[in-house]
Short mmCIF file of C-alpha atoms in Angstrom, two decimals:
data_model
loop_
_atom_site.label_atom_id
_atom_site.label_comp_id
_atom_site.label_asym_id
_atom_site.label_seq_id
_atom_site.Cartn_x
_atom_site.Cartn_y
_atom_site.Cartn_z
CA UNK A 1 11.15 9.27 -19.81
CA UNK A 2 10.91 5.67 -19.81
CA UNK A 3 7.21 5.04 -21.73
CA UNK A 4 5.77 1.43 -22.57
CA UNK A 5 3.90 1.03 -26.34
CA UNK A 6 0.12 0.41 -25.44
CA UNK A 7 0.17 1.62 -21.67
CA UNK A 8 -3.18 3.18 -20.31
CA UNK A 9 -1.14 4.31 -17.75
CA UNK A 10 1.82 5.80 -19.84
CA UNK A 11 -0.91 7.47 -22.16
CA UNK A 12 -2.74 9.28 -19.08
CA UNK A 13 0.87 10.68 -18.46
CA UNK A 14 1.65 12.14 -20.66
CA UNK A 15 -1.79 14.17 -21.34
CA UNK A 16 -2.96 11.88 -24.41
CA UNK A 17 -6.01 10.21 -22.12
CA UNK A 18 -7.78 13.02 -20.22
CA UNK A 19 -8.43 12.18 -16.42
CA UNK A 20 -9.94 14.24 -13.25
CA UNK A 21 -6.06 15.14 -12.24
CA UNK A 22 -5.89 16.06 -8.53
CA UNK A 23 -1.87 15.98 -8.33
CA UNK A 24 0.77 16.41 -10.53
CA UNK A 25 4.47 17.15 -10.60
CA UNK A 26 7.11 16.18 -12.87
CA UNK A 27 7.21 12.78 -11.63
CA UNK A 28 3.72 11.42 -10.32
CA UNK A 29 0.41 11.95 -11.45
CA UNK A 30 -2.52 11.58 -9.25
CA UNK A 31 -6.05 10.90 -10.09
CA UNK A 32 -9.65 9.80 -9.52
CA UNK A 33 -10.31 6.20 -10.62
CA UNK A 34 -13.32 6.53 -13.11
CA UNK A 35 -14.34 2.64 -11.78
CA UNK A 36 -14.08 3.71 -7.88
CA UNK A 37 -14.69 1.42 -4.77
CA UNK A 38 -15.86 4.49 -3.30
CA UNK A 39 -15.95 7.95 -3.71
CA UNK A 40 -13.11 9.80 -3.41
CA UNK A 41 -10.88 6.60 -5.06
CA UNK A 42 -7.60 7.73 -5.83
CA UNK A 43 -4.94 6.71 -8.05
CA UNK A 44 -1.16 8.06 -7.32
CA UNK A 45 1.63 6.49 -10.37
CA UNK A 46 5.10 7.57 -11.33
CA UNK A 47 4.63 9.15 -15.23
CA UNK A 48 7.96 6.44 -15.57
CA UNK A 49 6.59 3.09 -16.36
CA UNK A 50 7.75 0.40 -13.93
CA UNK A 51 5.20 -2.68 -14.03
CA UNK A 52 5.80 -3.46 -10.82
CA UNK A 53 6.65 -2.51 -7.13
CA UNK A 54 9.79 -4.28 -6.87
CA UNK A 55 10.71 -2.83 -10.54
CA UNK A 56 10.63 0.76 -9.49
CA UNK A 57 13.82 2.50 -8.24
CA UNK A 58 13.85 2.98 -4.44
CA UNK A 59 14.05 6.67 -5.05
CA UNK A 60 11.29 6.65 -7.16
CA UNK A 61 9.09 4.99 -4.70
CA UNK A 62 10.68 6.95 -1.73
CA UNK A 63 9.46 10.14 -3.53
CA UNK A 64 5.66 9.10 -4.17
CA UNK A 65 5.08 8.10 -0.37
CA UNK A 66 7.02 10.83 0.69
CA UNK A 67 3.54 12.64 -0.83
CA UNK A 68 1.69 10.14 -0.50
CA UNK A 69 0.19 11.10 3.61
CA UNK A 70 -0.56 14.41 1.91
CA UNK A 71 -2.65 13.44 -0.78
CA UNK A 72 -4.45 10.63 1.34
CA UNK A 73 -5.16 13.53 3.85
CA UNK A 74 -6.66 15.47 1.04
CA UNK A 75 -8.76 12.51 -0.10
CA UNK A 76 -10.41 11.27 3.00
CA UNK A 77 -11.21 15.53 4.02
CA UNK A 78 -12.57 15.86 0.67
CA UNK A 79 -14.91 13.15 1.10
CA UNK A 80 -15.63 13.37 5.09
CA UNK A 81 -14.45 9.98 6.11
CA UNK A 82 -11.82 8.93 8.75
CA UNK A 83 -10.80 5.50 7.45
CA UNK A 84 -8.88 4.37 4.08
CA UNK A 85 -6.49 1.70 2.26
CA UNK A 86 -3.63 2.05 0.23
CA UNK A 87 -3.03 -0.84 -1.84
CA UNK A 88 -0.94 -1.38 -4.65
CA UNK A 89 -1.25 -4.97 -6.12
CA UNK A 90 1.28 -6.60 -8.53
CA UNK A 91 0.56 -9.00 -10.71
CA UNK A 92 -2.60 -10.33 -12.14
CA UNK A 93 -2.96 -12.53 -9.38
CA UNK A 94 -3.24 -9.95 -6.71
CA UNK A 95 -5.43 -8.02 -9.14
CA UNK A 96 -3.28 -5.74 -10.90
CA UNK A 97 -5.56 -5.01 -14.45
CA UNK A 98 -3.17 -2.38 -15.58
CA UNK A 99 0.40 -3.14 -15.43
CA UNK A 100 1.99 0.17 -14.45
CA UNK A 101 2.42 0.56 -10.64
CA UNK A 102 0.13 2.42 -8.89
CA UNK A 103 -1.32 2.68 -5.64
CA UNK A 104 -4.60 3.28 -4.77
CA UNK A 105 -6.11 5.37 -2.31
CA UNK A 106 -9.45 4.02 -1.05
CA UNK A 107 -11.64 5.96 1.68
CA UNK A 108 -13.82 3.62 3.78
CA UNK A 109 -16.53 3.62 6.17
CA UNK A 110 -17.28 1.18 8.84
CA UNK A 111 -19.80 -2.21 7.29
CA UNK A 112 -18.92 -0.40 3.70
CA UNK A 113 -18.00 -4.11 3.17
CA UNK A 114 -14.55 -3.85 0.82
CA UNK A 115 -12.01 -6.25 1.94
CA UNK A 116 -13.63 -7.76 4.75
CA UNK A 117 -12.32 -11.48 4.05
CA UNK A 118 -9.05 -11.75 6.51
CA UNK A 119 -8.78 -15.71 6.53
CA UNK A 120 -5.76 -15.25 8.95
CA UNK A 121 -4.07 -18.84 9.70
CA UNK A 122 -1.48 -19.87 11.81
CA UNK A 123 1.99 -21.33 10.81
CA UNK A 124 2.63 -25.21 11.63
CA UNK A 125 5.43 -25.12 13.89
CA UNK A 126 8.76 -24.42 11.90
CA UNK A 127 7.33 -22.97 9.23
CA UNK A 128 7.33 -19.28 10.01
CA UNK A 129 11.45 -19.23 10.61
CA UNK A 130 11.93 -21.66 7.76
CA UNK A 131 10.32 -18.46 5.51
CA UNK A 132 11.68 -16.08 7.53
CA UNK A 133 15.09 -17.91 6.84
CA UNK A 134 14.26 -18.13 3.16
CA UNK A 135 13.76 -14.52 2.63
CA UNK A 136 16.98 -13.18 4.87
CA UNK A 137 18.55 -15.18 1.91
CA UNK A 138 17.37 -13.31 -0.31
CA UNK A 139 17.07 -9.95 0.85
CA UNK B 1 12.45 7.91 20.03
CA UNK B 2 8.43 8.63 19.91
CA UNK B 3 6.57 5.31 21.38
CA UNK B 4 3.11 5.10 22.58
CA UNK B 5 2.34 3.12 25.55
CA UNK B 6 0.77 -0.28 25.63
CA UNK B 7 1.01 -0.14 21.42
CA UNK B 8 1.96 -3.61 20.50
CA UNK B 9 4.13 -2.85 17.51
CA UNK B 10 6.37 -0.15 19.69
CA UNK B 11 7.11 -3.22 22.58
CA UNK B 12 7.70 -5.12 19.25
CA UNK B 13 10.24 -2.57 17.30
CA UNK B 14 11.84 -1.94 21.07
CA UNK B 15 12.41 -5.91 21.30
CA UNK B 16 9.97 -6.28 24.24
CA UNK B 17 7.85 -8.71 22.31
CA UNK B 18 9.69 -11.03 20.07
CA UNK B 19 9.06 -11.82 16.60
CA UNK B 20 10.65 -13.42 13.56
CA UNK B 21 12.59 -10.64 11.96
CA UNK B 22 13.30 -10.39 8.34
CA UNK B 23 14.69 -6.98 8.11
CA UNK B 24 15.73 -4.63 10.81
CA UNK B 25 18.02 -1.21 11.03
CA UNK B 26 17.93 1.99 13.38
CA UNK B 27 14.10 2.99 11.75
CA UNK B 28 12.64 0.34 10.60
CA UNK B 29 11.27 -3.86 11.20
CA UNK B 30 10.37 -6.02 8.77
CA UNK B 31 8.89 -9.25 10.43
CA UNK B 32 6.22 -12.18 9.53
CA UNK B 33 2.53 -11.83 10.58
CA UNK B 34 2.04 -14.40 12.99
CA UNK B 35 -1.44 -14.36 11.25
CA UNK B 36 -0.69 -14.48 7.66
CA UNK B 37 -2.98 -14.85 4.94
CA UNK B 38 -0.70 -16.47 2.91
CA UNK B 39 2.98 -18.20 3.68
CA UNK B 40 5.90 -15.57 3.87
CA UNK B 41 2.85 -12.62 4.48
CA UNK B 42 4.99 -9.85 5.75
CA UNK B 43 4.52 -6.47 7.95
CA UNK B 44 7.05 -3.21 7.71
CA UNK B 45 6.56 -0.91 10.28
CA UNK B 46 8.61 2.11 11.00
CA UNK B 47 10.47 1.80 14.70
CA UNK B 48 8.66 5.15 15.89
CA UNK B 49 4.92 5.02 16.92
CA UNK B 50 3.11 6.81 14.34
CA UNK B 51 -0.66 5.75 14.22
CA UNK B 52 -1.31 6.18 10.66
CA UNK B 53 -0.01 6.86 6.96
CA UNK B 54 -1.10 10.80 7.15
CA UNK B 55 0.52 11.11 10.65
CA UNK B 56 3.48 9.79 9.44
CA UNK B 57 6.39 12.90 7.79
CA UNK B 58 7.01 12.44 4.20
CA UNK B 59 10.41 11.52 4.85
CA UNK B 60 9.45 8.90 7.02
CA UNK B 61 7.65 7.56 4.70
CA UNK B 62 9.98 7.56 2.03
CA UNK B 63 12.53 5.70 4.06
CA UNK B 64 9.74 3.34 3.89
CA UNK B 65 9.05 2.87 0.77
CA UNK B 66 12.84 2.98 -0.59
CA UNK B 67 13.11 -0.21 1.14
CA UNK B 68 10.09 -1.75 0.16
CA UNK B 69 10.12 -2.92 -2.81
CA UNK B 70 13.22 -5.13 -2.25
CA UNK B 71 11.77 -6.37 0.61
CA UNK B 72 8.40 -7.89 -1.53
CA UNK B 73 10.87 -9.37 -3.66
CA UNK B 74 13.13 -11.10 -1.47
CA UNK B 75 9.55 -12.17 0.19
CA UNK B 76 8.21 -13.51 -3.39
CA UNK B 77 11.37 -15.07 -4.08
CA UNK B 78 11.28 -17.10 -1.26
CA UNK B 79 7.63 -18.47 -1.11
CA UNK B 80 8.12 -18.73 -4.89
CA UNK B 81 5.48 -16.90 -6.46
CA UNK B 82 5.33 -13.66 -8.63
CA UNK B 83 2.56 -11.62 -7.40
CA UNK B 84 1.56 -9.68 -3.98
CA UNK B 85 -0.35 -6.94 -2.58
CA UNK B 86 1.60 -3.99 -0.55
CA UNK B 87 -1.77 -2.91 2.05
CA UNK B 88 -1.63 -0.18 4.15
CA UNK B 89 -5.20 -0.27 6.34
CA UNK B 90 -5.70 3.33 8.02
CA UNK B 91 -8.49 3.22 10.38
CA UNK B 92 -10.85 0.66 12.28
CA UNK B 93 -13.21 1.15 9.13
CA UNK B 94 -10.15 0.23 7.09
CA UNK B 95 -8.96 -2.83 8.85
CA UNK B 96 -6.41 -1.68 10.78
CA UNK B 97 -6.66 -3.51 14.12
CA UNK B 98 -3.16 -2.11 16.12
CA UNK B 99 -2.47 1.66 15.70
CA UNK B 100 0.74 1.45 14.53
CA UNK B 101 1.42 2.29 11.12
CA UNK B 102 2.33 -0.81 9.36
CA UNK B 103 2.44 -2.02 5.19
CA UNK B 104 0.94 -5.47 4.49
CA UNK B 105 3.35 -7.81 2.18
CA UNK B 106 1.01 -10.28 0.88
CA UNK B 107 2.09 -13.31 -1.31
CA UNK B 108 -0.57 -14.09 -3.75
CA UNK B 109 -1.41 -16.99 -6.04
CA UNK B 110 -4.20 -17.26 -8.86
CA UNK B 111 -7.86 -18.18 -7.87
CA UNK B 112 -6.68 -17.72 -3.36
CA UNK B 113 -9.67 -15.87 -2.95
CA UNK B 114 -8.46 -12.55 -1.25
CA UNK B 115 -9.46 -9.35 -1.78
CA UNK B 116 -11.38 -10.71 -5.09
CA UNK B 117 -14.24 -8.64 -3.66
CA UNK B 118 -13.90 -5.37 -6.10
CA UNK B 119 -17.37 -3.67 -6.80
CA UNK B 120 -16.18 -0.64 -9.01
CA UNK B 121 -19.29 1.78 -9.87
CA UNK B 122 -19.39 4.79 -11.98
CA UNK B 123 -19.93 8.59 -10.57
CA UNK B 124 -23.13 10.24 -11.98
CA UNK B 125 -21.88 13.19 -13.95
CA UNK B 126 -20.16 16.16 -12.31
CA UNK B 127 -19.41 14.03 -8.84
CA UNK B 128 -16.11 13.09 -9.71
CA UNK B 129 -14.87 16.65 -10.83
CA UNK B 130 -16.23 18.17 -7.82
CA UNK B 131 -14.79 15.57 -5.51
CA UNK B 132 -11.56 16.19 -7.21
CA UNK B 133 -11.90 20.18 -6.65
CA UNK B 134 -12.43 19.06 -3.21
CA UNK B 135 -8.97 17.48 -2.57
CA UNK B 136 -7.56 19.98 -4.31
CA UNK B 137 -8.47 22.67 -2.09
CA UNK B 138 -7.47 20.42 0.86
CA UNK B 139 -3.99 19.79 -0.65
#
């Protein structure tokens, strides 16, 4: 098992930092955020450390959101609400505090205010295929 | 293949709309949000109409999500920046404005401002272990 030195996230795996476990097979853990937007906030990681999205195996990924309906399902019953976000940031920037991936699991309910700034913007003309362009490149 | 009428993402994945495409096979469209928040801001949706994450079978899902992460690279790589949220808005309470089941790419870059709104509380004790009983009976 791939573990990082120092890792909250690492540590909760592998049963040295207790949590409120909801979910847990040998590959993800999931969990209720002890600092929750709401209740009900849930945390779903792979027990592997990858910092980031885009660091993670495709199969590892493909196996936590092929549970990943489930547990939301669970969540948002538990708590009686309709509505919720999953969000997994990367990088301080987007607001990633610990740096093993996780994703988030965040019931809502309508005017609960979380996330309501959506300063959409248009592209200047060009711009939009010029990315798009860019990222076929890459891909 | 399962569409829904008068959805805007099915016209989009069945080419009735067009859009600027960054990724596309037999399941699946990546394209850019004509309303980004931030250049090279990117949606995934799978090709069938499914309305929300929890709708949506596991495998689905995790056809998804194999691709994903390479796709937020190749995104980051070409706006040239490190750090992005993956969103996934479920609901009208959530965010989500078209009921199509659709993941949020979102470059981000120190100090933009989104989603810096992040009011974590603590449960009062015994709410979070009988929320988390909860979801366990539900899973």
């Amino acid at each position: 098992m791939n573990m990082a030195q120092n890792c909250l996230f690492c540590k909760i795996a592998a049963g040295q930092i207790p949590v409120v476990k909801i979910f847990e097979d040998e590959a993800l853990l999931g969990f209720l955020d002890i600092g929750p937007l709401s209740d009900g906030h849930t945390l779903v990681i792979p027990k592997q450390h990858f910092e980031r999205l885009h660091d993670c195996p495709g199969e590892v990924l493909a196996n936590i959101c092929r549970r990943i309906g489930t547990i939301a399902k669970a969540v948002i019953c538990a708590v009686n609400c309709d509505d919720y976000n999953v969000l997994c940031n990367n990088g301080r920037a987007a607001g990633q505090l610990i740096n093993h991936l996780h994703f988030h699991i965040i019931p809502r309910k309508t005017g609960d205010g979380l996330f309501n700034n959506w300063p959409a913007y248009k592209y200047k003309e060009g711009r939009c295929e010029a990315i798009a362009d860019e990222i076929r490149k890459n891909l």
